[in-house]
Backbone as numpy.savetxt, mean C-alpha at the origin, in Angstrom:
# Nx Ny Nz CAx CAy CAz Cx Cy Cz
3.45 9.05 39.09 3.66 8.47 37.68 2.87 9.24 36.22
2.90 9.76 35.41 1.63 11.05 35.36 2.48 10.27 33.81
1.09 9.90 32.73 0.92 9.24 31.21 0.68 10.37 29.80
1.76 10.60 29.15 1.91 11.52 28.40 0.56 11.61 27.58
-0.44 12.71 27.05 -1.50 12.74 26.99 -1.75 12.63 25.19
-0.35 13.43 24.48 -0.93 13.70 23.71 0.23 12.85 22.63
0.80 13.42 21.41 1.95 12.23 21.21 1.74 13.50 20.11
2.54 14.46 20.26 3.50 15.57 20.20 4.65 15.04 19.37
5.27 16.43 18.80 6.45 15.86 17.95 7.91 16.50 19.09
8.81 15.76 18.49 9.86 16.07 19.69 10.35 17.10 20.03
10.50 17.78 21.17 10.29 19.47 21.55 12.15 20.10 20.59
13.05 19.48 20.71 13.65 19.68 20.07 13.80 20.40 19.05
13.00 19.14 18.15 12.41 19.03 16.51 12.08 20.49 16.12
10.83 21.31 16.82 10.03 21.93 16.84 10.94 23.05 16.62
11.48 22.96 18.21 12.88 24.56 18.28 13.10 25.02 17.51
13.76 23.34 16.93 15.61 23.62 15.80 14.48 24.39 13.90
13.46 23.76 13.91 12.72 24.61 13.18 11.78 26.02 13.10
11.66 26.09 14.59 11.30 27.24 14.48 12.34 28.46 14.54
13.22 28.14 14.80 14.72 28.63 14.57 15.34 28.87 13.77
14.38 28.15 12.62 14.94 28.50 10.98 14.33 29.34 10.66
13.14 29.79 11.45 12.28 30.37 10.30 10.70 29.39 9.45
10.93 28.48 10.39 9.48 27.50 9.37 8.75 27.40 11.01
7.27 27.75 9.91 5.81 27.11 10.53 5.72 25.88 10.83
5.71 25.83 12.38 5.68 24.30 13.11 4.21 24.01 13.39
3.34 23.19 13.27 1.66 23.05 13.66 2.16 22.17 14.90
1.91 22.64 15.99 1.95 21.85 17.28 0.66 21.28 17.80
0.22 20.31 17.93 -0.84 19.91 19.18 -1.21 20.18 19.80
-2.75 21.37 19.54 -2.87 22.13 21.13 -3.03 23.22 20.81
-1.68 23.24 20.36 -1.38 25.35 20.18 -2.07 25.77 20.10
-1.52 27.30 19.52 -2.04 28.22 20.05 -2.43 28.19 17.94
-2.94 28.11 16.69 -2.93 28.45 15.70 -2.83 27.18 14.41
-3.21 26.77 15.21 -3.11 25.12 14.74 -4.79 24.29 14.11
-4.63 24.03 13.04 -5.39 23.45 12.44 -6.51 22.54 12.69
-6.22 21.94 13.61 -6.86 20.78 14.46 -7.40 20.66 15.47
-9.12 21.23 14.66 -9.67 20.60 16.09 -9.52 19.87 17.53
-9.29 18.72 16.97 -8.99 18.17 18.22 -7.41 17.45 18.33
-7.08 17.00 19.54 -5.75 16.35 19.70 -5.24 14.94 18.74
-4.52 14.69 18.44 -4.37 13.48 17.77 -4.22 12.63 18.82
-4.44 11.57 19.00 -4.05 9.96 19.53 -3.20 9.52 18.90
-2.19 7.98 19.69 -1.70 7.33 18.72 -0.23 7.57 18.07
-0.06 6.15 17.40 0.30 6.75 16.16 0.36 6.51 15.30
-0.65 6.76 14.55 -1.62 7.59 13.31 -1.23 9.35 14.11
-1.05 9.37 14.57 -0.85 10.46 15.26 0.75 11.72 15.08
1.46 10.25 15.65 3.01 11.09 15.93 3.22 10.82 14.52
2.63 9.96 13.65 2.70 9.69 12.11 2.95 11.09 11.92
1.50 12.07 11.85 0.99 13.14 11.21 1.79 14.11 11.49
2.21 13.93 12.89 2.99 15.10 13.04 4.15 15.20 12.59
5.53 14.09 12.84 6.61 13.53 11.77 6.31 14.07 10.35
5.61 14.05 9.34 5.24 14.43 8.19 4.94 15.54 7.99
4.45 16.05 8.98 4.12 17.95 8.71 5.44 18.36 8.85
5.81 17.96 10.84 6.85 18.69 11.08 8.93 18.90 9.17
8.35 17.28 8.56 9.08 16.98 7.75 9.01 18.40 6.44
7.61 18.89 6.28 6.25 18.97 5.20 7.93 20.17 5.97
7.26 21.25 6.90 7.91 22.78 6.97 8.84 23.21 6.80
9.81 22.29 6.06 10.96 22.33 5.38 10.90 22.10 4.27
11.66 23.43 3.23 11.53 23.20 1.90 11.98 21.48 1.36
12.87 21.86 2.07 14.75 20.74 1.46 13.64 19.27 2.74
13.36 19.52 3.17 12.42 18.30 3.85 10.86 17.97 3.25
10.67 18.56 2.05 9.25 18.70 1.41 9.96 17.83 0.02
10.16 18.32 -0.41 11.16 17.37 -1.83 11.89 16.33 -1.50
12.45 15.77 -0.42 13.16 14.64 0.00 11.95 13.40 0.52
11.35 13.80 1.08 10.42 13.20 1.08 9.38 13.40 0.01
9.01 14.02 -0.38 8.23 13.35 -1.90 9.11 12.43 -2.54
10.34 12.86 -2.97 10.86 11.67 -3.58 11.05 10.74 -3.02
11.44 10.08 -2.01 11.86 9.59 -0.80 10.19 8.23 -0.95
9.22 8.69 -1.15 7.98 7.79 -0.84 8.24 7.56 -2.27
7.61 8.68 -3.03 7.96 8.41 -4.49 8.65 7.09 -4.69
10.00 6.61 -4.62 10.81 5.62 -4.63 10.23 4.28 -3.66
10.31 4.65 -2.98 9.46 3.71 -2.06 7.89 2.49 -2.74
7.39 3.93 -2.95 6.10 3.44 -3.73 6.63 2.62 -5.05
7.12 3.21 -5.51 7.86 2.20 -6.92 8.20 0.81 -6.88
9.29 1.09 -5.62 9.67 -0.24 -5.65 8.75 -1.60 -5.35
7.53 -0.81 -3.93 6.83 -1.69 -3.82 5.58 -2.53 -5.01
4.84 -1.64 -5.96 4.83 -1.45 -6.67 5.18 -2.25 -7.74
6.28 -2.16 -8.17 6.93 -3.30 -8.72 7.09 -3.66 -8.59
7.85 -4.54 -7.79 8.07 -5.54 -6.55 6.60 -6.61 -6.67
5.05 -5.53 -6.79 4.28 -6.44 -6.62 3.78 -6.80 -7.92
3.75 -5.63 -9.06 3.32 -6.27 -10.57 3.98 -7.55 -11.06
5.66 -7.75 -10.49 6.23 -8.95 -10.85 5.70 -10.24 -9.84
4.87 -10.05 -9.19 4.36 -10.98 -8.58 3.45 -11.52 -8.40
2.58 -10.82 -9.58 1.27 -10.91 -9.44 1.09 -11.90 -10.78
1.96 -13.07 -11.28 1.41 -13.88 -12.07 1.60 -14.65 -11.10
2.44 -14.78 -10.35 2.69 -15.83 -9.46 1.72 -16.09 -8.09
1.82 -17.10 -8.00 0.71 -17.08 -6.75 1.59 -16.50 -5.05
0.52 -15.21 -4.83 1.38 -15.28 -3.76 0.37 -13.32 -3.70
1.53 -12.22 -3.14 0.74 -11.15 -2.61 0.77 -10.14 -3.49
0.83 -10.72 -4.98 1.48 -10.02 -5.89 0.32 -8.06 -5.89
-0.77 -8.54 -6.19 -2.02 -7.48 -6.05 -2.20 -6.70 -4.10
-2.03 -7.63 -4.21 -1.94 -6.86 -2.29 -0.72 -5.63 -2.25
0.59 -6.02 -2.55 1.46 -5.03 -2.72 1.55 -4.32 -4.26
1.38 -4.34 -5.37 0.86 -3.32 -5.68 -0.15 -2.07 -5.22
-1.05 -2.87 -4.28 -2.16 -1.94 -3.77 -1.62 -1.62 -2.00
-0.61 -2.14 -1.60 0.08 -1.77 -0.77 0.92 -0.32 -0.96
1.28 -0.38 -1.80 2.25 0.74 -2.58 1.75 1.74 -3.02
0.63 1.25 -3.62 -0.63 2.79 -4.15 -0.73 3.31 -2.66
-1.33 2.75 -0.97 -0.90 3.09 -0.11 0.11 3.90 0.23
1.43 3.46 -0.20 2.67 4.32 -0.11 2.86 6.20 -0.69
2.39 5.96 -1.64 2.28 7.05 -2.70 1.41 7.83 -2.54
0.08 6.63 -2.01 -1.49 8.13 -0.92 -0.74 9.49 0.05
0.74 8.75 0.42 0.82 9.27 1.55 1.41 11.05 0.96
1.96 10.64 -0.25 2.63 12.15 -0.46 1.15 12.66 -2.23
1.16 11.69 -2.87 0.87 12.44 -3.51 -1.50 12.06 -3.97
-1.51 13.24 -4.03 -2.98 12.37 -4.41 -3.65 12.41 -5.67
-3.22 11.77 -6.46 -3.92 11.37 -7.86 -3.73 9.59 -7.18
-2.45 9.52 -6.25 -2.23 7.96 -5.89 -3.31 7.96 -4.92
-4.26 8.84 -4.04 -5.33 9.00 -2.91 -6.37 8.44 -3.56
-6.52 9.26 -4.84 -7.66 8.66 -5.68 -7.47 8.02 -6.25
-7.47 6.68 -6.35 -6.41 5.76 -7.30 -6.94 4.68 -6.21
-5.98 5.48 -5.72 -7.12 4.32 -3.79 -8.54 3.69 -3.23
-8.71 5.15 -3.89 -10.07 4.84 -3.50 -10.59 4.45 -4.00
-10.45 4.45 -5.54 -11.61 4.62 -6.96 -10.97 1.93 -6.52
-10.18 1.89 -5.36 -9.73 0.53 -6.45 -10.35 0.19 -5.00
-10.55 0.96 -3.66 -11.28 0.70 -2.33 -12.84 -0.36 -2.88
-12.96 0.84 -3.80 -14.67 1.64 -4.13 -14.76 0.55 -4.84
-14.10 -0.05 -6.01 -14.08 -1.40 -7.15 -13.65 -2.48 -5.63
-12.91 -2.97 -5.28 -12.98 -4.05 -4.85 -14.05 -4.25 -3.20
-14.59 -3.88 -2.54 -15.36 -3.90 -1.99 -17.07 -3.69 -1.89
-17.40 -2.83 -3.89 -18.34 -3.74 -4.57 -18.42 -5.08 -4.67
-16.79 -5.85 -5.28 -16.70 -6.77 -5.97 -17.37 -8.12 -4.66
-16.54 -7.38 -3.76 -16.57 -8.37 -2.63 -17.68 -8.83 -2.22
-18.72 -7.61 -1.78 -19.91 -7.76 -1.64 -21.11 -8.34 -2.68
-20.96 -8.45 -3.96 -21.31 -8.80 -5.07 -21.43 -10.87 -5.05
-20.23 -11.14 -4.55 -19.49 -12.33 -4.41 -20.30 -13.26 -3.34
-20.71 -12.42 -2.05 -20.54 -12.39 -0.68 -22.19 -13.04 -0.88
-22.71 -12.16 -2.05 -24.59 -12.59 -2.27 -24.49 -12.87 -2.85
-24.04 -14.10 -3.53 -23.96 -14.99 -4.48 -24.76 -17.01 -3.66
-24.97 -17.75 -4.39 -25.29 -18.85 -3.30 -24.07 -19.24 -4.08
-23.62 -20.57 -2.61 -22.79 -21.12 -3.01 -22.48 -21.66 -4.18
-22.75 -22.31 -4.91 -22.76 -22.89 -6.21 -21.85 -21.53 -6.70
-22.50 -20.54 -6.89 -21.85 -19.62 -8.34 -20.62 -19.27 -6.81
-20.38 -19.13 -5.87 -18.95 -18.61 -5.14 -18.23 -20.06 -5.30
-18.20 -20.72 -5.44 -17.44 -22.46 -6.03 -17.00 -21.74 -7.39
-17.82 -21.88 -8.67 -17.96 -21.80 -9.73 -16.53 -20.32 -9.77
-16.90 -19.78 -9.27 -16.39 -17.73 -9.33 -14.87 -19.12 -8.64
-14.58 -19.24 -8.03 -13.25 -20.06 -6.99 -12.41 -20.84 -7.99
-13.51 -21.71 -9.34 -12.91 -22.56 -9.54 -12.29 -21.89 -11.19
-13.17 -20.90 -11.52 -12.22 -19.83 -12.51 -10.88 -19.53 -12.24
-10.73 -18.61 -11.07 -10.20 -18.02 -10.30 -9.19 -18.82 -10.73
-9.14 -20.38 -10.04 -8.35 -21.19 -9.45 -7.32 -21.35 -11.24
-8.39 -22.03 -12.50 -8.00 -22.02 -13.71 -6.88 -21.20 -13.77
-7.71 -19.46 -13.89 -6.99 -18.80 -14.62 -5.27 -18.20 -14.09
-5.15 -19.12 -12.92 -4.28 -18.45 -12.29 -2.85 -19.71 -12.66
-3.79 -20.76 -12.76 -3.32 -22.44 -13.12 -2.66 -21.91 -14.68
-3.25 -21.10 -15.58 -2.79 -21.07 -17.07 -1.59 -20.08 -16.67
-1.88 -18.67 -15.96 -0.99 -17.58 -15.52 0.19 -18.09 -15.16
0.14 -19.45 -14.04 1.68 -19.89 -13.76 1.89 -21.43 -14.36
1.38 -21.43 -15.58 2.14 -21.88 -16.55 2.85 -21.21 -17.66
1.70 -20.53 -18.00 2.47 -19.50 -19.42 4.21 -18.70 -18.74
4.03 -18.35 -17.52 4.82 -17.68 -17.03 5.77 -18.37 -16.79
5.76 -20.15 -16.22 7.00 -20.45 -16.80 7.07 -21.13 -17.69
6.26 -21.42 -19.01 6.88 -21.96 -19.83 7.66 -21.04 -20.77
6.88 -20.00 -20.78 8.01 -18.62 -21.68 9.00 -18.24 -21.08
9.63 -18.20 -19.79 9.85 -17.12 -19.09 11.26 -17.98 -18.44
10.89 -19.08 -18.35 11.77 -20.12 -18.12 12.05 -20.94 -18.98
11.03 -21.13 -19.73 10.87 -22.93 -20.83 10.80 -23.72 -20.05
10.26 -23.61 -18.58 10.11 -25.37 -18.53 8.57 -25.29 -18.79
8.00 -26.12 -19.46 6.65 -26.89 -20.26 6.50 -28.04 -18.91
5.58 -27.41 -17.27 4.80 -28.11 -17.10 4.21 -29.21 -17.21
3.44 -28.68 -17.92 1.94 -29.59 -19.31 2.74 -31.13 -19.92
4.04 -30.41 -20.53 4.66 -31.66 -21.45 5.09 -32.57 -20.51
6.16 -32.12 -19.44 6.35 -33.16 -18.75 5.67 -33.92 -17.57
4.00 -32.92 -17.02 3.59 -34.46 -16.57 3.31 -35.03 -17.19
2.81 -35.14 -18.82 2.22 -35.97 -19.62 3.10 -36.72 -19.99
4.35 -36.68 -19.52 6.04 -37.58 -20.18 5.93 -38.71 -18.60
5.53 -37.67 -17.74 5.36 -38.99 -16.14 4.70 -39.55 -16.41
3.25 -39.62 -16.83 1.88 -39.50 -17.20 2.93 -41.24 -17.58
3.25 -41.06 -18.86 3.22 -42.49 -20.35 3.89 -42.77 -19.53
4.95 -42.60 -19.03 6.46 -44.00 -18.92 6.12 -43.75 -17.04
5.63 -44.22 -16.73 4.58 -44.83 -14.92 4.15 -45.18 -14.82
């Protein structure tokens, strides 16, 4: 049994696109700009996106789909930032979704990666007491954000309830 070595597009999709007059880049074929054959799931995703972009309607539909999906992920991430959890991670993931189709998002994602990496290098080069102090400041910040969010959005004052509990028990 022979294993397939390239992850190319489905032959039927290529044939259909070519019959409609669209130029379809086929990996390893003549006239491709690929210097080497793509392998694995990334190659398949790239080829599928190129097939979609080969059709003008597909290109617009892809931009709309990527724009909406990225907006949903970023919006959920922004809503979760004040809460403990993956708020910033979702915002960065939404930027990654947008970066598939939009150049400005690619640049913003690269900017974010550079600064997160610089911050991580700076923090890890500090001594243990400094890192603990940074962690404590972060914990206090998150606690204050959660307290203010609950107090002003839901009307629950955790500090007042804790003080009342301690005074009555």
